[in-house]
mmCIF file of C-alpha atoms in Angstrom:
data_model
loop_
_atom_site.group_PDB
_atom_site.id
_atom_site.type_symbol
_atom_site.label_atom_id
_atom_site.label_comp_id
_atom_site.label_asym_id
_atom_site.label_seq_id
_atom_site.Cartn_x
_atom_site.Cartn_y
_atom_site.Cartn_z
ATOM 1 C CA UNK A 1 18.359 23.841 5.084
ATOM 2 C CA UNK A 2 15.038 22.588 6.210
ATOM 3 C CA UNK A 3 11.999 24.118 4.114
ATOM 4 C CA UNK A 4 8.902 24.997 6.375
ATOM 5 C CA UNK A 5 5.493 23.624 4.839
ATOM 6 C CA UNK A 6 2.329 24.862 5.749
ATOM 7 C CA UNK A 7 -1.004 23.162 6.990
ATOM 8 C CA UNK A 8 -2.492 23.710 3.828
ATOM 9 C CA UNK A 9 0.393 22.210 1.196
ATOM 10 C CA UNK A 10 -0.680 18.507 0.352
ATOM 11 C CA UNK A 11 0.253 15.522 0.814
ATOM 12 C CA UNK A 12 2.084 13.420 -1.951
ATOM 13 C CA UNK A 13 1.059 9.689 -2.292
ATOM 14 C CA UNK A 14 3.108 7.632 -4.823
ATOM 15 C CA UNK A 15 2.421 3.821 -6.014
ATOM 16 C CA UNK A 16 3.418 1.422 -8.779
ATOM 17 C CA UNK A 17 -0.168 1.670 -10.028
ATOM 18 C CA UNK A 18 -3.685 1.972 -8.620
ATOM 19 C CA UNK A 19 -2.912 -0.403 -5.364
ATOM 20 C CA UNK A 20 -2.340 2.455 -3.521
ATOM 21 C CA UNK A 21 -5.585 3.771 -4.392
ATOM 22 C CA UNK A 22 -7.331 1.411 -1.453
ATOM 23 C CA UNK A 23 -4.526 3.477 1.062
ATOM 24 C CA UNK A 24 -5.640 7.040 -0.162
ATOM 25 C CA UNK A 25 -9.308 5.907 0.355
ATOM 26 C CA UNK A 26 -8.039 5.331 4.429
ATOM 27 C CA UNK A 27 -6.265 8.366 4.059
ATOM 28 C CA UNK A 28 -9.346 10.479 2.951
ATOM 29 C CA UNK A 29 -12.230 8.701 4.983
ATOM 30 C CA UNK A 30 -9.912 9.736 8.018
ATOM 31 C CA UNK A 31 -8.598 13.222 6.688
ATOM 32 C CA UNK A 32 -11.414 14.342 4.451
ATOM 33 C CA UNK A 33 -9.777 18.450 5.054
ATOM 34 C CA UNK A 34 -6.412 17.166 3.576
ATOM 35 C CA UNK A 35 -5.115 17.978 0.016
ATOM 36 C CA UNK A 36 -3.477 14.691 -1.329
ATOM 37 C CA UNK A 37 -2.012 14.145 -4.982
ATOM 38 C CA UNK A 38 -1.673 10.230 -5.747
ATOM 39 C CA UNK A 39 0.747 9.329 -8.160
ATOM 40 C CA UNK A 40 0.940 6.089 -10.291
ATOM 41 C CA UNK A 41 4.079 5.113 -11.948
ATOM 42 C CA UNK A 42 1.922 3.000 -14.293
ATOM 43 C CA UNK A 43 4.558 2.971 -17.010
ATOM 44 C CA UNK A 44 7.193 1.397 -14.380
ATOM 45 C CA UNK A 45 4.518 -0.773 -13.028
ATOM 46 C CA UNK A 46 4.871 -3.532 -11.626
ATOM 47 C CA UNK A 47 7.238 -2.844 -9.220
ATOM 48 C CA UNK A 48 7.495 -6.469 -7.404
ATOM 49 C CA UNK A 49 9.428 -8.063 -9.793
ATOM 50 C CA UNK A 50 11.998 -5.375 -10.008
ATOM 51 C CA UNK A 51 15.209 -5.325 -8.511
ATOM 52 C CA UNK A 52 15.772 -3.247 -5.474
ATOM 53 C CA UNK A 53 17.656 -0.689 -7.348
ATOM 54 C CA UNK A 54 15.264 -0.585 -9.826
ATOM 55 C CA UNK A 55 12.791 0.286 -7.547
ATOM 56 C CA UNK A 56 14.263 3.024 -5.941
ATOM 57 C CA UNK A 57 15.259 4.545 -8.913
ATOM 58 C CA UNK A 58 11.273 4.612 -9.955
ATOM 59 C CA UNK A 59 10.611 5.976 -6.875
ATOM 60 C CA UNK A 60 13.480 8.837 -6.867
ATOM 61 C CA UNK A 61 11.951 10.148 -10.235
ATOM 62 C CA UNK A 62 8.450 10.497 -8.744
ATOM 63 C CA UNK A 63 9.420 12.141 -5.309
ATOM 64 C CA UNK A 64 11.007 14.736 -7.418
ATOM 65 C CA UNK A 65 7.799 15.341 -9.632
ATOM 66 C CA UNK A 66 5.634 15.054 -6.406
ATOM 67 C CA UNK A 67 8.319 17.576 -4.387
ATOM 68 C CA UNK A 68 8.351 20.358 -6.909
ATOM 69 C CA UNK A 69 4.151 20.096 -5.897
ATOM 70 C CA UNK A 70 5.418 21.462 -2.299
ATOM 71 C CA UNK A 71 4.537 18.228 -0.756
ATOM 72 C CA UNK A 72 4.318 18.612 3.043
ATOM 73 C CA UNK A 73 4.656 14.832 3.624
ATOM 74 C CA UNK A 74 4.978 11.734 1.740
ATOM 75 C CA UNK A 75 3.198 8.195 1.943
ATOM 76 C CA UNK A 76 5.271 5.591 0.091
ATOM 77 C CA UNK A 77 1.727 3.566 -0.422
ATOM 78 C CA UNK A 78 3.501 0.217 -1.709
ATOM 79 C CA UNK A 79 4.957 -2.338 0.423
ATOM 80 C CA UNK A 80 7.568 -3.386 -2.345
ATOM 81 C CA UNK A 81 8.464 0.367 -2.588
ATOM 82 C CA UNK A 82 8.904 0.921 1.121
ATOM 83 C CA UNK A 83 10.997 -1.940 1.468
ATOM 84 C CA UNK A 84 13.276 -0.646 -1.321
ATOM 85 C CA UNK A 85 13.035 3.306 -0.615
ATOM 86 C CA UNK A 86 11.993 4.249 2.315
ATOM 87 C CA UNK A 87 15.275 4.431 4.381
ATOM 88 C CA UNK A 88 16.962 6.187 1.635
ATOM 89 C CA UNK A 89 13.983 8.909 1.051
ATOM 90 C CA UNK A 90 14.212 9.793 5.173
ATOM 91 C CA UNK A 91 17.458 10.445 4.778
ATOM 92 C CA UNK A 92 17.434 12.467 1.456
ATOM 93 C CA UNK A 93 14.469 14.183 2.195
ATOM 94 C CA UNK A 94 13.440 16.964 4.767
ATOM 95 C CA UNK A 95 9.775 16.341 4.758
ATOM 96 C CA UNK A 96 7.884 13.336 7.079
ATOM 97 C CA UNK A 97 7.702 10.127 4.915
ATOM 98 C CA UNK A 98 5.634 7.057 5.442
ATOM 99 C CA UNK A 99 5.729 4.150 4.538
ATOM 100 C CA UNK A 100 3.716 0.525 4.095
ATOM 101 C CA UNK A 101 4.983 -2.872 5.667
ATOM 102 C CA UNK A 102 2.456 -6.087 5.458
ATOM 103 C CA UNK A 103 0.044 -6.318 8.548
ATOM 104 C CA UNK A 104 2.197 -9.175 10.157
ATOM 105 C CA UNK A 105 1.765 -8.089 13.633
ATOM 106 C CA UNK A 106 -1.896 -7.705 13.757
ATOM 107 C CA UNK A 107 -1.876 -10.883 12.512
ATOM 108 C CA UNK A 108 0.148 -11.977 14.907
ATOM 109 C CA UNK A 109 -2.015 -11.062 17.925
ATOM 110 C CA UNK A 110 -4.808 -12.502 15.882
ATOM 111 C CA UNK A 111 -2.970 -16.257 15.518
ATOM 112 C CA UNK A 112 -4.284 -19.249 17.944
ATOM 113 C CA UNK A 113 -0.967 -21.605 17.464
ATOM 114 C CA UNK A 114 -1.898 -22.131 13.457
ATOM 115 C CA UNK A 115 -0.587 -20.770 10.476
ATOM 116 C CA UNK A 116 -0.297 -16.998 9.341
ATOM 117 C CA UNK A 117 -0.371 -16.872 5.058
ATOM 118 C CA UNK A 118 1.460 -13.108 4.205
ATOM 119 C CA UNK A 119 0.535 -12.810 0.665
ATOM 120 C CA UNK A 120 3.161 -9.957 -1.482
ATOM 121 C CA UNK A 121 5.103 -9.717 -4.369
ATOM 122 C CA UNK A 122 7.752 -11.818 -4.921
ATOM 123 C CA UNK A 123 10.632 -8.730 -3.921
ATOM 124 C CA UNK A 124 8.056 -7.412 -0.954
ATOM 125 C CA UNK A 125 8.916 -11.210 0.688
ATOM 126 C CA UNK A 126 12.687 -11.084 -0.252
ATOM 127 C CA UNK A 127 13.509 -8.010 1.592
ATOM 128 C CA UNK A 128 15.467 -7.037 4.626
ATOM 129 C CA UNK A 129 12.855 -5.229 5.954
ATOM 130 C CA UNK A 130 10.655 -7.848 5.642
ATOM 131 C CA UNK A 131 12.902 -9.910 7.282
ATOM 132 C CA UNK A 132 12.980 -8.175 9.956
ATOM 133 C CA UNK A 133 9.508 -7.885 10.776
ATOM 134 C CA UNK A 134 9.380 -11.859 10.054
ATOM 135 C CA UNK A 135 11.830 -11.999 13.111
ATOM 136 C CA UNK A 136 9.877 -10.006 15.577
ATOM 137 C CA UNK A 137 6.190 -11.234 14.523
ATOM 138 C CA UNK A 138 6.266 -14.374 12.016
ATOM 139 C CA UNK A 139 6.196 -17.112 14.233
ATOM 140 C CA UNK A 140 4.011 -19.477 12.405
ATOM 141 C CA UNK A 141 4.037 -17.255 9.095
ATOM 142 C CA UNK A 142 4.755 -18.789 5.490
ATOM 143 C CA UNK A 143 5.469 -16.096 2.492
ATOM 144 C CA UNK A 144 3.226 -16.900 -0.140
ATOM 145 C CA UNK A 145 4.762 -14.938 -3.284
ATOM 146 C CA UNK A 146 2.085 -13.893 -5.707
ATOM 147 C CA UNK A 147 3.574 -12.974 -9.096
ATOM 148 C CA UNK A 148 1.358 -11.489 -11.094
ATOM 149 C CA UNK A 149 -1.704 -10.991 -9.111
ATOM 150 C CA UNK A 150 -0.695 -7.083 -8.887
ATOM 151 C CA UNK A 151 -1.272 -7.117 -12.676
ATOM 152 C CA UNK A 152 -4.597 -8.764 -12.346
ATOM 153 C CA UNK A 153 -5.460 -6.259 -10.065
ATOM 154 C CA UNK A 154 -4.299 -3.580 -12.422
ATOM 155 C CA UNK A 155 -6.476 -4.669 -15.408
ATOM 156 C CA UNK A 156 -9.413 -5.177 -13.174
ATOM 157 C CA UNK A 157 -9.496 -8.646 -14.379
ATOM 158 C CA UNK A 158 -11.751 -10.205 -11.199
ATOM 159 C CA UNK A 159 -12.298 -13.662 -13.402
ATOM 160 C CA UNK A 160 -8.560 -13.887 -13.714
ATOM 161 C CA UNK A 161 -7.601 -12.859 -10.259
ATOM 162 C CA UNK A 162 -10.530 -15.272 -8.564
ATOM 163 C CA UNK A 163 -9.065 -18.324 -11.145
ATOM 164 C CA UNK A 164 -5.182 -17.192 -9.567
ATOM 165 C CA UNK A 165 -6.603 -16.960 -5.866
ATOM 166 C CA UNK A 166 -8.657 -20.032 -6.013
ATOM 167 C CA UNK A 167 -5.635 -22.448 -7.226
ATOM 168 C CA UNK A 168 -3.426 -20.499 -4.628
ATOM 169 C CA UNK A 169 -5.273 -21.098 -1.602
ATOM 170 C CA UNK A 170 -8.505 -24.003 -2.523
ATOM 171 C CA UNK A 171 -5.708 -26.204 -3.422
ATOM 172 C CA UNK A 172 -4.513 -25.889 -0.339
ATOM 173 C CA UNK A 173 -4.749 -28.953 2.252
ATOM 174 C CA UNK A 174 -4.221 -27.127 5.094
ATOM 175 C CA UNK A 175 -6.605 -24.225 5.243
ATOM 176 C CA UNK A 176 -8.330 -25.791 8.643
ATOM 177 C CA UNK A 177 -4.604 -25.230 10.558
ATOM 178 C CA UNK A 178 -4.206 -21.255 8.857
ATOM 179 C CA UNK A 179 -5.425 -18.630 11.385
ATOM 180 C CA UNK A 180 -4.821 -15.657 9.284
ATOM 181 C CA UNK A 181 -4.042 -14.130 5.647
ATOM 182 C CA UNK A 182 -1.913 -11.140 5.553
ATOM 183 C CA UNK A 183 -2.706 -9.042 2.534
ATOM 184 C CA UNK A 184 1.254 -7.961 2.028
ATOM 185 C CA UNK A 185 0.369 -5.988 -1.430
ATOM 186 C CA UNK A 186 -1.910 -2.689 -1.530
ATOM 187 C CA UNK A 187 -3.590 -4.083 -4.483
ATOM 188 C CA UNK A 188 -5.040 -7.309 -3.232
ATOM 189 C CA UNK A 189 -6.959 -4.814 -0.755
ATOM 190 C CA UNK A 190 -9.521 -4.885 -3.796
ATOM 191 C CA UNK A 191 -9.936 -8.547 -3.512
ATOM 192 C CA UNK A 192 -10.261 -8.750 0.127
ATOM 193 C CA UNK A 193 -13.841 -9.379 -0.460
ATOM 194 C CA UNK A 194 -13.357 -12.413 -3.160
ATOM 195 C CA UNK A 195 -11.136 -13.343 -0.697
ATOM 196 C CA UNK A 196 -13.237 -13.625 2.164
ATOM 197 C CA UNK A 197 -15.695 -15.778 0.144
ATOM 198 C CA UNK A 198 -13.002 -18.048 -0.597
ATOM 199 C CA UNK A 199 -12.287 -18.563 3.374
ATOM 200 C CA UNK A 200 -13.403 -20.617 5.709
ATOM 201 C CA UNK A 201 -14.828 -17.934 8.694
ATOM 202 C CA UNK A 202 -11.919 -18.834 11.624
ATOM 203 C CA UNK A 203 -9.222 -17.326 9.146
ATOM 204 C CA UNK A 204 -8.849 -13.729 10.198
ATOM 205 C CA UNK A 205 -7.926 -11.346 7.050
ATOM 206 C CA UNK A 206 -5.465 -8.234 7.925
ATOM 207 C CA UNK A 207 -3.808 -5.362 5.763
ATOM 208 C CA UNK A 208 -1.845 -2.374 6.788
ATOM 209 C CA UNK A 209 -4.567 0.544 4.961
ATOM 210 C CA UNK A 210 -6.106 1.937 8.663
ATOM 211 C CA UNK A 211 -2.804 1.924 10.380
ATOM 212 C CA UNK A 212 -1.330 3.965 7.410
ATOM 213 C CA UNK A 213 -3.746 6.195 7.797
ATOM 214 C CA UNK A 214 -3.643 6.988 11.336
ATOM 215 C CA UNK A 215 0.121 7.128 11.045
ATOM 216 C CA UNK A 216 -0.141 9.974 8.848
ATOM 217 C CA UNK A 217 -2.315 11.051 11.125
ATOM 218 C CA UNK A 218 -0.036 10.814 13.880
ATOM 219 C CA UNK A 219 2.932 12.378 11.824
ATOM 220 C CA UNK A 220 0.883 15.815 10.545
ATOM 221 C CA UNK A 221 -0.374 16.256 14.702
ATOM 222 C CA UNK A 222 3.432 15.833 15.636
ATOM 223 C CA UNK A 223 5.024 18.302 12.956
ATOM 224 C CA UNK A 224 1.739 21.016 13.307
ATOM 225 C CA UNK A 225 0.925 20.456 9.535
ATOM 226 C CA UNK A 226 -2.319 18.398 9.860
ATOM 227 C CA UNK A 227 -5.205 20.794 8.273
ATOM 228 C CA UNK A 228 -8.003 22.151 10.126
ATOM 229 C CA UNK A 229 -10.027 23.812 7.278
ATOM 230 C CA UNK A 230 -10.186 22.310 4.211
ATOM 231 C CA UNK A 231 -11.264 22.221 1.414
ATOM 232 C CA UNK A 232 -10.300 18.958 0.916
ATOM 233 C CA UNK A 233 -8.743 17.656 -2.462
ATOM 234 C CA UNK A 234 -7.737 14.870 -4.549
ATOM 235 C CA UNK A 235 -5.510 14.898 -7.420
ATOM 236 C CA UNK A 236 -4.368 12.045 -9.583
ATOM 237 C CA UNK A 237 -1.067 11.817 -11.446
ATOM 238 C CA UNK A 238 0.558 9.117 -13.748
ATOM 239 C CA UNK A 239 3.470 8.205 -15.742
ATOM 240 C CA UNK A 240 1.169 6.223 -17.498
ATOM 241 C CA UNK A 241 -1.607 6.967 -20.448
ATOM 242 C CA UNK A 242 -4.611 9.325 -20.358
ATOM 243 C CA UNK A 243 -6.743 6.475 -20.029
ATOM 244 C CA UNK A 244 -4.889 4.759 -17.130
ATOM 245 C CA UNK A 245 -5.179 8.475 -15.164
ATOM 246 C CA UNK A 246 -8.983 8.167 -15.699
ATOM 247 C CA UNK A 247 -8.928 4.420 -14.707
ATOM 248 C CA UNK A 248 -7.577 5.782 -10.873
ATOM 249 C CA UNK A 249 -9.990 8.515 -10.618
ATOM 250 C CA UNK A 250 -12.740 5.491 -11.488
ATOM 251 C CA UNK A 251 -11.102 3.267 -8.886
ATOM 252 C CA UNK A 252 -11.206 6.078 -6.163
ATOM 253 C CA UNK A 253 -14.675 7.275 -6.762
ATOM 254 C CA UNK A 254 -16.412 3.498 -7.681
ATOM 255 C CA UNK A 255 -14.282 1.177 -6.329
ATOM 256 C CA UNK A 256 -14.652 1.099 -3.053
ATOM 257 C CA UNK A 257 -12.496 -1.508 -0.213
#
């Protein structure tokens, strides 16, 4: 039996680690009334080099923390996770979920007959879902796994992640012929600036934050449960340490995409 939410329950928001951190930024620039609680499985993190099974197990164990909140609506804000989870939670669960996929189609629209780079984790790029979305928008597009760049990410290690970026792309003798980068992982969102630097200026840069966002949007207007009076709210929840909880509420509030 289908539980009724209300306008004012919030919205749960569940990642590996802080990547999903630059998604609930989206989420609250564009629905500053809405209640969210972000959790990161930090002590499961990362999640890209994890089997699919894996995965969804992680992920079943923090829906059910995050559904005994009284979620009204759930953003799966990890590419990797959606791949693995996302089918299954819609089925097992009677609440709107949402999920990520990498920004492939924007890029698409974006390409002028060169190459389109998707950068994600290694399991992000093996999946059927990504497959899929390969088939309908990748003409052109190369998968570009990036082991361990998440952790970079996650330990806020810039020196380490510019030294990773700069021998994955700089080295590359083709950068003239690439039209775009896809940015297939929530956490390389924080490096879209370095990034950029690192670019020549034809090569567009896309990532699937905004469109999150206003699909949430979209979903809370559809179902009645979008909020229309506040106060706004954002909680933070880990499977991690004290220290790593304090290190998202630091990324949210300094770190800024």
């Amino acid at each position: 039996m289908e539980t009724r939410r209300d306008r004012q329950d919030p919205v749960g928001v569940l990642d590996s680690g802080i990547g999903g951190i630059s998604t609930l930024q989206s989420m609250a620039r564009l629905m500053p009334l809405e209640r969210f609680i972000f959790y990161g499985d930090l002590a499961n993190a990362p999640y890209g080099t994890k089997s699919t099974e894996e995965v969804t197990d992680c992920v079943r164990r923090v829906v059910r923390k995050l559904t005994e909140q009284r979620i009204k609506a759930l953003v799966i804000a990890c590419n990797t996770a959606t791949g693995a989870a996302a089918a299954v939670l819609r089925r097992e669960l009677d609440i709107p979920v949402v999920g990520m996929e990498p920004a492939l189609k924007p890029a698409s629209e974006l390409r002028q007959d060169g190459k389109i780079l998707v950068l994600a984790t290694p399991l992000t790029l093996r999946q059927e879902k990504f497959e899929r979305l390969m088939a309908l928008y990748g003409r052109g597009a190369e998968k570009v796994p990036c082991p361990g760049l998440m952790e970079l990410v996650e330990r806020e290690d810039d020196d380490g992640a510019r030294e990773y970026l700069e021998k994955l792309l700089l080295t590359r003798q083709d950068l003239d012929r690439v039209d775009a980068v896809v940015l297939g992982c929530t956490h390389y969102v924080f490096l879209k600036e370095m990034i950029r630097r690192m670019l020549p200026e034809h090569i567009a840069i896309t990532e699937g934050n905004e469109g999150t966002a206003r699909q949430l949007r979209r979903v809370l207007e559809r179902e009645d449960l979008l909020n229309p009076e506040g106060p706004g709210q954002i909680t933070f929840e880990t499977s991690g340490s004290p220290a790593s909880l304090e290190q998202m509420r630091r990324t949210f509030y300094e770190r800024r995409t």
